[in-house]
Amino acid sequence: MTLTELKYIVALAREKHFGRAADACFVSQPTLSVAIKKLEDELNVSLFERGSNEVSLTPVGERIVVQAQRVLEEASAIKAIAQQGMDPLAGPLRVGVIYTIGPYLLPELVTRMIQDHPGMPLLLQENFTVRLLELLKQGEIDVAVLALPINESGFVIQPLYDEPFVVALPKSHRWASREAIDSDELRLENMLLLGTGHCFRDQVLGVCPELSRFSQSSEGIQRTFEGSSLETIRHMVASGIGITVLPSSSVPDPVPESSLLTYVPLADSDTRRTVALVWRKSFGRREAVEALRNCILECKLNGVQFLDSPQMVR
């Protein structure tokens, strides 16, 4: 029995599909399948029921996967304990960032970290929230920059800043000169949204429920289009396909005169997200996390309100 095999069964239990579990573990499907079968033979039990389209845990498999998760967390804790005897600001810090934060935070953050902590380079990874949380659990990354809420247990959460949402419009749009736009007005427009899996998509739908409640009709949103990134969507807005909602940090300050877009705040006071640092309770390099936090708080992010909030333990 190896930690790698335990990581594979935890991934398969989460994904319920051999191909997706293999992708999550960055191995081939045969490699993952052979390792899990080897572990089942060693334990002399079936951990999974294999169906044609989906995999499910057996009763004993459920108990073993829970214990496997604990073992993986404790293995990460051993590494953290060893690091406590060293300089916590020496050596790389593995940081995960969601796609809708990375392009706007990382350029200045990396520069500040190099200036203030040259002995602690950042190993960066962009991904979806659910994947970054899994990497945290497995000890593959040390800390993540995510948007709240986080409903998983075993983490310390340190809120960093609140970020309002704005509407991006072509300069020729009839709303371009408005001072603010009500969220319920968006249902009358062609809306461009991020694809499924992006938490920012869910946050936009949360504060603008009309976008998911209405379909193609004269009373509701005319059409929705999906993009793979905020920058792709921004170009689609510029081409006149529709409008979109963006986090304020993605808006250039100042907006260049040559820009084809204009940005108008949403009138609703609660149309915002809270961005936080998230790390394992067992992670030993707290000084490294604090150094990262201080550098983030020094970054110039358009429209955000930095917070002095206490840490939350889940």
C-alpha positions as a LaTeX table, in Angstrom:
\begin{tabular}{lrrr}
\hline
Residue & $x$ (\AA) & $y$ (\AA) & $z$ (\AA) \\
\hline
Met1 & 0.00 & 0.00 & 0.00 \\
Thr2 & 1.41 & 3.38 & $-1.04$ \\
Leu3 & 0.40 & 7.00 & $-0.66$ \\
Thr4 & 0.06 & 7.16 & $-4.43$ \\
Glu5 & $-2.49$ & 4.33 & $-4.41$ \\
Leu6 & $-4.42$ & 6.07 & $-1.65$ \\
Lys7 & $-4.41$ & 9.29 & $-3.68$ \\
Tyr8 & $-5.81$ & 7.37 & $-6.65$ \\
Ile9 & $-8.74$ & 5.87 & $-4.73$ \\
Val10 & $-9.61$ & 9.25 & $-3.21$ \\
Ala11 & $-9.64$ & 10.78 & $-6.69$ \\
Leu12 & $-11.77$ & 7.98 & $-8.13$ \\
Ala13 & $-14.22$ & 8.25 & $-5.24$ \\
Arg14 & $-14.57$ & 11.96 & $-6.00$ \\
Glu15 & $-14.77$ & 11.79 & $-9.79$ \\
Lys16 & $-16.71$ & 8.48 & $-10.07$ \\
His17 & $-15.04$ & 7.95 & $-13.44$ \\
Phe18 & $-11.66$ & 6.36 & $-14.22$ \\
Gly19 & $-10.78$ & 8.78 & $-17.00$ \\
Arg20 & $-11.53$ & 11.91 & $-15.00$ \\
Ala21 & $-9.75$ & 10.53 & $-11.94$ \\
Ala22 & $-6.67$ & 9.75 & $-14.03$ \\
Asp23 & $-6.70$ & 13.28 & $-15.44$ \\
Ala24 & $-7.00$ & 14.73 & $-11.93$ \\
Cys25 & $-3.96$ & 12.72 & $-10.84$ \\
Phe26 & $-1.99$ & 13.52 & $-14.02$ \\
Val27 & $-1.53$ & 9.85 & $-14.94$ \\
Ser28 & $-2.88$ & 7.59 & $-17.67$ \\
Gln29 & $-6.10$ & 5.70 & $-17.08$ \\
Pro30 & $-4.38$ & 2.26 & $-17.26$ \\
Thr31 & $-1.84$ & 3.36 & $-14.65$ \\
Leu32 & $-4.59$ & 4.42 & $-12.25$ \\
Ser33 & $-6.71$ & 1.32 & $-12.92$ \\
Val34 & $-3.82$ & $-1.09$ & $-12.36$ \\
Ala35 & $-2.80$ & 0.64 & $-9.11$ \\
Ile36 & $-6.34$ & 0.55 & $-7.70$ \\
Lys37 & $-6.77$ & $-3.12$ & $-8.66$ \\
Lys38 & $-3.42$ & $-3.89$ & $-6.99$ \\
Leu39 & $-4.61$ & $-2.21$ & $-3.78$ \\
Glu40 & $-7.92$ & $-4.10$ & $-3.87$ \\
Asp41 & $-6.03$ & $-7.38$ & $-4.29$ \\
Glu42 & $-3.73$ & $-6.49$ & $-1.38$ \\
Leu43 & $-6.68$ & $-5.66$ & 0.87 \\
Asn44 & $-8.75$ & $-8.56$ & $-0.51$ \\
Val45 & $-11.85$ & $-6.34$ & $-0.86$ \\
Ser46 & $-13.65$ & $-4.54$ & $-3.66$ \\
Leu47 & $-13.48$ & $-0.80$ & $-3.09$ \\
Phe48 & $-15.56$ & 0.17 & $-6.13$ \\
Glu49 & $-18.51$ & $-1.12$ & $-8.09$ \\
Arg50 & $-17.73$ & $-0.69$ & $-11.79$ \\
Gly51 & $-20.70$ & 0.34 & $-13.93$ \\
Ser52 & $-20.84$ & 1.05 & $-17.65$ \\
Asn53 & $-20.92$ & 4.83 & $-17.17$ \\
Glu54 & $-20.08$ & 5.48 & $-13.52$ \\
Val55 & $-18.11$ & 4.06 & $-10.62$ \\
Ser56 & $-19.50$ & 3.91 & $-7.09$ \\
Leu57 & $-17.99$ & 2.99 & $-3.72$ \\
Thr58 & $-18.82$ & $-0.22$ & $-1.94$ \\
Pro59 & $-19.75$ & 0.11 & 1.76 \\
Val60 & $-16.28$ & $-0.95$ & 2.87 \\
Gly61 & $-14.80$ & 1.26 & 0.15 \\
Glu62 & $-16.50$ & 4.30 & 1.66 \\
Arg63 & $-14.84$ & 3.67 & 5.03 \\
Ile64 & $-11.44$ & 3.03 & 3.47 \\
Val65 & $-11.57$ & 6.20 & 1.35 \\
Val66 & $-12.35$ & 8.29 & 4.45 \\
Gln67 & $-9.33$ & 6.78 & 6.19 \\
Ala68 & $-7.19$ & 7.23 & 3.07 \\
Gln69 & $-7.99$ & 10.94 & 3.07 \\
Arg70 & $-6.87$ & 11.17 & 6.68 \\
Val71 & $-3.62$ & 9.37 & 5.86 \\
Leu72 & $-2.89$ & 11.77 & 3.00 \\
Glu73 & $-3.50$ & 14.76 & 5.26 \\
Glu74 & $-1.24$ & 13.31 & 7.97 \\
Ala75 & 1.49 & 12.63 & 5.41 \\
Ser76 & 1.37 & 16.29 & 4.43 \\
Ala77 & 1.55 & 17.19 & 8.12 \\
Ile78 & 4.80 & 15.22 & 8.45 \\
Lys79 & 6.33 & 17.34 & 5.70 \\
Ala80 & 5.07 & 20.48 & 7.41 \\
Ile81 & 6.59 & 19.44 & 10.74 \\
Ala82 & 9.95 & 18.93 & 9.06 \\
Gln83 & 9.68 & 22.37 & 7.47 \\
Gln84 & 9.04 & 23.98 & 10.85 \\
Gly85 & 12.66 & 23.30 & 11.75 \\
Met86 & 13.84 & 25.26 & 8.75 \\
Asp87 & 13.43 & 28.88 & 7.73 \\
Pro88 & 9.71 & 29.11 & 6.78 \\
Leu89 & 10.54 & 31.83 & 4.27 \\
Ala90 & 13.19 & 29.73 & 2.52 \\
Gly91 & 12.19 & 27.49 & $-0.34$ \\
Pro92 & 9.34 & 27.58 & $-2.84$ \\
Leu93 & 5.73 & 28.24 & $-1.83$ \\
Arg94 & 3.21 & 26.34 & $-3.97$ \\
Val95 & 0.26 & 28.62 & $-4.66$ \\
Gly96 & $-2.97$ & 27.84 & $-6.50$ \\
Val97 & $-5.12$ & 30.60 & $-8.00$ \\
Ile98 & $-8.49$ & 30.40 & $-9.71$ \\
Tyr99 & $-8.67$ & 31.47 & $-13.34$ \\
Thr100 & $-10.63$ & 34.68 & $-12.72$ \\
Ile101 & $-8.05$ & 36.02 & $-10.24$ \\
Gly102 & $-4.68$ & 34.89 & $-11.59$ \\
Pro103 & $-4.26$ & 37.18 & $-14.62$ \\
Tyr104 & $-5.02$ & 40.31 & $-12.58$ \\
Leu105 & $-3.26$ & 39.53 & $-9.30$ \\
Leu106 & $-0.18$ & 37.54 & $-10.27$ \\
Pro107 & 1.83 & 40.07 & $-12.35$ \\
Glu108 & 2.22 & 42.51 & $-9.46$ \\
Leu109 & 2.22 & 39.83 & $-6.76$ \\
Val110 & 5.16 & 37.96 & $-8.29$ \\
Thr111 & 7.13 & 41.19 & $-8.59$ \\
Arg112 & 6.49 & 42.08 & $-4.94$ \\
Met113 & 7.38 & 38.59 & $-3.72$ \\
Ile114 & 10.68 & 38.67 & $-5.63$ \\
Gln115 & 11.49 & 42.05 & $-4.08$ \\
Asp116 & 10.45 & 41.23 & $-0.50$ \\
His117 & 11.15 & 37.48 & $-0.28$ \\
Pro118 & 13.69 & 36.49 & $-2.94$ \\
Gly119 & 14.39 & 33.20 & $-1.17$ \\
Met120 & 10.76 & 32.04 & $-1.47$ \\
Pro121 & 9.83 & 31.72 & $-5.16$ \\
Leu122 & 6.19 & 31.03 & $-6.00$ \\
Leu123 & 5.29 & 27.83 & $-7.81$ \\
Leu124 & 1.99 & 28.83 & $-9.38$ \\
Gln125 & $-0.95$ & 26.85 & $-10.69$ \\
Glu126 & $-4.24$ & 28.12 & $-12.10$ \\
Asn127 & $-7.27$ & 25.85 & $-11.88$ \\
Phe128 & $-10.91$ & 25.55 & $-10.87$ \\
Thr129 & $-11.85$ & 25.90 & $-7.20$ \\
Val130 & $-12.82$ & 22.24 & $-6.77$ \\
Arg131 & $-9.51$ & 21.07 & $-8.24$ \\
Leu132 & $-7.41$ & 23.46 & $-6.12$ \\
Leu133 & $-9.17$ & 22.28 & $-2.95$ \\
Glu134 & $-8.34$ & 18.70 & $-3.90$ \\
Leu135 & $-4.70$ & 19.63 & $-4.49$ \\
Leu136 & $-4.63$ & 21.30 & $-1.07$ \\
Lys137 & $-6.00$ & 18.17 & 0.58 \\
Gln138 & $-3.42$ & 16.01 & $-1.15$ \\
Gly139 & $-0.56$ & 18.34 & $-0.21$ \\
Glu140 & 0.19 & 19.09 & $-3.86$ \\
Ile141 & $-0.08$ & 22.85 & $-3.21$ \\
Asp142 & 0.42 & 24.82 & 0.01 \\
Val143 & $-2.08$ & 27.66 & $-0.22$ \\
Ala144 & $-4.77$ & 28.82 & $-2.65$ \\
Val145 & $-6.35$ & 32.14 & $-3.55$ \\
Leu146 & $-10.07$ & 31.41 & $-3.91$ \\
Ala147 & $-13.44$ & 33.13 & $-3.84$ \\
Leu148 & $-15.73$ & 32.35 & $-0.92$ \\
Pro149 & $-17.73$ & 30.46 & 0.15 \\
Ile150 & $-15.60$ & 27.38 & 0.85 \\
Asn151 & $-17.67$ & 24.54 & 2.27 \\
Glu152 & $-14.89$ & 21.98 & 2.74 \\
Ser153 & $-13.51$ & 21.15 & 6.19 \\
Gly154 & $-9.90$ & 20.96 & 7.35 \\
Phe155 & $-8.85$ & 24.42 & 6.14 \\
Val156 & $-7.89$ & 27.80 & 7.53 \\
Ile157 & $-9.53$ & 30.65 & 5.60 \\
Gln158 & $-8.20$ & 34.22 & 5.67 \\
Pro159 & $-10.39$ & 36.75 & 3.80 \\
Leu160 & $-8.30$ & 39.18 & 1.73 \\
Tyr161 & $-10.63$ & 41.58 & $-0.04$ \\
Asp162 & $-14.15$ & 42.26 & $-1.25$ \\
Glu163 & $-14.50$ & 42.86 & $-4.96$ \\
Pro164 & $-17.53$ & 44.45 & $-6.66$ \\
Phe165 & $-18.83$ & 43.42 & $-10.08$ \\
Val166 & $-19.14$ & 45.69 & $-13.08$ \\
Val167 & $-20.91$ & 45.42 & $-16.42$ \\
Ala168 & $-18.71$ & 45.51 & $-19.53$ \\
Leu169 & $-20.38$ & 47.10 & $-22.55$ \\
Pro170 & $-19.41$ & 48.13 & $-26.08$ \\
Lys171 & $-18.91$ & 51.90 & $-26.17$ \\
Ser172 & $-21.81$ & 52.13 & $-28.60$ \\
His173 & $-24.25$ & 50.44 & $-26.20$ \\
Arg174 & $-27.27$ & 52.47 & $-25.07$ \\
Trp175 & $-26.23$ & 51.96 & $-21.41$ \\
Ala176 & $-22.66$ & 53.19 & $-21.93$ \\
Ser177 & $-23.34$ & 56.56 & $-20.28$ \\
Arg178 & $-25.24$ & 55.13 & $-17.31$ \\
Glu179 & $-23.86$ & 55.57 & $-13.79$ \\
Ala180 & $-25.16$ & 52.16 & $-12.66$ \\
Ile181 & $-27.16$ & 49.18 & $-13.94$ \\
Asp182 & $-29.66$ & 47.08 & $-11.99$ \\
Ser183 & $-28.97$ & 43.34 & $-12.15$ \\
Asp184 & $-32.54$ & 42.54 & $-13.18$ \\
Glu185 & $-32.03$ & 44.61 & $-16.35$ \\
Leu186 & $-29.40$ & 42.14 & $-17.57$ \\
Arg187 & $-32.04$ & 39.57 & $-18.50$ \\
Leu188 & $-33.02$ & 41.76 & $-21.44$ \\
Glu189 & $-29.55$ & 41.53 & $-22.99$ \\
Asn190 & $-27.40$ & 38.99 & $-24.80$ \\
Met191 & $-25.20$ & 37.88 & $-21.90$ \\
Leu192 & $-21.74$ & 36.34 & $-22.17$ \\
Leu193 & $-20.83$ & 34.02 & $-19.28$ \\
Leu194 & $-17.93$ & 31.79 & $-18.34$ \\
Gly195 & $-18.46$ & 28.09 & $-18.94$ \\
Thr196 & $-19.53$ & 25.55 & $-16.35$ \\
Gly197 & $-16.91$ & 24.89 & $-13.67$ \\
His198 & $-15.89$ & 28.49 & $-13.11$ \\
Cys199 & $-16.99$ & 29.70 & $-9.68$ \\
Phe200 & $-17.30$ & 33.25 & $-11.01$ \\
Arg201 & $-20.06$ & 32.03 & $-13.33$ \\
Asp202 & $-21.91$ & 30.68 & $-10.29$ \\
Gln203 & $-21.38$ & 33.95 & $-8.42$ \\
Val204 & $-22.77$ & 35.99 & $-11.31$ \\
Leu205 & $-25.80$ & 33.70 & $-11.52$ \\
Gly206 & $-26.16$ & 34.02 & $-7.75$ \\
Val207 & $-26.39$ & 37.80 & $-7.76$ \\
Cys208 & $-28.24$ & 37.93 & $-11.08$ \\
Pro209 & $-30.63$ & 34.95 & $-10.80$ \\
Glu210 & $-32.63$ & 36.20 & $-13.76$ \\
Leu211 & $-29.85$ & 34.93 & $-16.01$ \\
Ser212 & $-30.60$ & 31.33 & $-15.09$ \\
Arg213 & $-34.33$ & 31.68 & $-14.46$ \\
Phe214 & $-35.20$ & 33.01 & $-17.89$ \\
Ser215 & $-34.53$ & 31.41 & $-21.25$ \\
Gln216 & $-35.13$ & 32.57 & $-24.80$ \\
Ser217 & $-38.34$ & 34.55 & $-24.57$ \\
Ser218 & $-39.61$ & 38.06 & $-24.96$ \\
Glu219 & $-39.78$ & 38.38 & $-21.17$ \\
Gly220 & $-36.36$ & 37.06 & $-20.27$ \\
Ile221 & $-32.76$ & 37.03 & $-21.33$ \\
Gln222 & $-32.52$ & 36.82 & $-25.09$ \\
Arg223 & $-29.53$ & 34.50 & $-25.34$ \\
Thr224 & $-26.43$ & 33.49 & $-23.41$ \\
Phe225 & $-23.03$ & 32.65 & $-24.81$ \\
Glu226 & $-20.17$ & 30.98 & $-22.96$ \\
Gly227 & $-16.46$ & 31.76 & $-23.05$ \\
Ser228 & $-13.42$ & 29.96 & $-21.70$ \\
Ser229 & $-11.84$ & 32.99 & $-20.02$ \\
Leu230 & $-12.70$ & 36.54 & $-19.00$ \\
Glu231 & $-10.32$ & 37.88 & $-21.63$ \\
Thr232 & $-12.02$ & 35.87 & $-24.39$ \\
Ile233 & $-15.38$ & 37.18 & $-23.22$ \\
Arg234 & $-14.03$ & 40.74 & $-23.12$ \\
His235 & $-13.07$ & 40.45 & $-26.81$ \\
Met236 & $-16.51$ & 39.05 & $-27.64$ \\
Val237 & $-18.13$ & 42.05 & $-25.94$ \\
Ala238 & $-15.89$ & 44.40 & $-27.93$ \\
Ser239 & $-17.03$ & 42.72 & $-31.14$ \\
Gly240 & $-20.65$ & 43.55 & $-30.30$ \\
Ile241 & $-21.98$ & 40.05 & $-29.54$ \\
Gly242 & $-23.36$ & 41.04 & $-26.13$ \\
Ile243 & $-22.43$ & 42.27 & $-22.67$ \\
Thr244 & $-20.95$ & 40.62 & $-19.59$ \\
Val245 & $-20.29$ & 40.97 & $-15.86$ \\
Leu246 & $-16.66$ & 41.18 & $-14.70$ \\
Pro247 & $-14.87$ & 41.44 & $-11.35$ \\
Ser248 & $-13.57$ & 44.96 & $-10.84$ \\
Ser249 & $-9.93$ & 43.82 & $-10.63$ \\
Ser250 & $-10.11$ & 42.77 & $-14.28$ \\
Val251 & $-10.94$ & 46.35 & $-15.37$ \\
Pro252 & $-7.89$ & 48.41 & $-16.43$ \\
Asp253 & $-7.34$ & 51.58 & $-14.41$ \\
Pro254 & $-7.50$ & 53.92 & $-16.14$ \\
Val255 & $-9.43$ & 52.53 & $-19.09$ \\
Pro256 & $-7.45$ & 53.44 & $-22.24$ \\
Glu257 & $-9.13$ & 55.94 & $-24.54$ \\
Ser258 & $-8.58$ & 53.50 & $-27.39$ \\
Ser259 & $-10.59$ & 50.80 & $-25.62$ \\
Leu260 & $-13.69$ & 49.54 & $-27.41$ \\
Leu261 & $-15.36$ & 48.90 & $-24.04$ \\
Thr262 & $-16.84$ & 50.89 & $-21.21$ \\
Tyr263 & $-17.52$ & 49.63 & $-17.69$ \\
Val264 & $-20.56$ & 50.48 & $-15.57$ \\
Pro265 & $-21.03$ & 49.43 & $-11.90$ \\
Leu266 & $-23.92$ & 47.22 & $-10.87$ \\
Ala267 & $-26.35$ & 49.13 & $-8.68$ \\
Asp268 & $-26.95$ & 46.23 & $-6.28$ \\
Ser269 & $-24.79$ & 46.65 & $-3.19$ \\
Asp270 & $-24.34$ & 42.89 & $-2.70$ \\
Thr271 & $-23.03$ & 42.17 & $-6.20$ \\
Arg272 & $-19.50$ & 41.34 & $-5.08$ \\
Arg273 & $-17.29$ & 38.44 & $-4.12$ \\
Thr274 & $-14.91$ & 37.90 & $-1.21$ \\
Val275 & $-11.47$ & 36.56 & $-2.10$ \\
Ala276 & $-9.51$ & 34.64 & 0.53 \\
Leu277 & $-6.36$ & 32.67 & 1.21 \\
Val278 & $-7.04$ & 29.01 & 2.02 \\
Trp279 & $-4.58$ & 26.49 & 3.46 \\
Arg280 & $-4.57$ & 23.23 & 5.41 \\
Lys281 & $-4.83$ & 23.45 & 9.18 \\
Ser282 & $-1.77$ & 21.20 & 9.36 \\
Phe283 & 0.41 & 23.40 & 7.13 \\
Gly284 & 3.43 & 24.46 & 9.17 \\
Arg285 & 4.80 & 27.47 & 7.28 \\
Arg286 & 2.39 & 30.06 & 8.67 \\
Glu287 & 4.99 & 32.80 & 8.30 \\
Ala288 & 5.15 & 32.04 & 4.57 \\
Val289 & 1.36 & 32.39 & 4.28 \\
Glu290 & 1.49 & 35.69 & 6.18 \\
Ala291 & 4.25 & 36.96 & 3.87 \\
Leu292 & 2.13 & 36.06 & 0.86 \\
Arg293 & $-0.90$ & 37.77 & 2.38 \\
Asn294 & 1.04 & 40.97 & 3.10 \\
Cys295 & 2.27 & 41.13 & $-0.49$ \\
Ile296 & $-1.27$ & 40.62 & $-1.83$ \\
Leu297 & $-2.53$ & 43.44 & 0.39 \\
Glu298 & 0.08 & 45.73 & $-1.15$ \\
Cys299 & $-1.06$ & 45.00 & $-4.71$ \\
Lys300 & $-3.09$ & 47.58 & $-6.62$ \\
Leu301 & $-6.33$ & 45.85 & $-7.59$ \\
Asn302 & $-8.92$ & 48.06 & $-9.19$ \\
Gly303 & $-12.03$ & 48.63 & $-7.09$ \\
Val304 & $-11.33$ & 46.11 & $-4.31$ \\
Gln305 & $-11.69$ & 46.75 & $-0.59$ \\
Phe306 & $-8.96$ & 45.06 & 1.42 \\
Leu307 & $-10.08$ & 43.40 & 4.66 \\
Asp308 & $-8.61$ & 43.02 & 8.12 \\
Ser309 & $-10.68$ & 39.95 & 8.91 \\
Pro310 & $-9.85$ & 37.19 & 11.42 \\
Gln311 & $-8.95$ & 33.74 & 10.23 \\
Met312 & $-11.72$ & 31.16 & 10.01 \\
Val313 & $-11.11$ & 27.47 & 10.66 \\
Arg314 & $-13.31$ & 24.89 & 8.98 \\
\hline
\end{tabular}
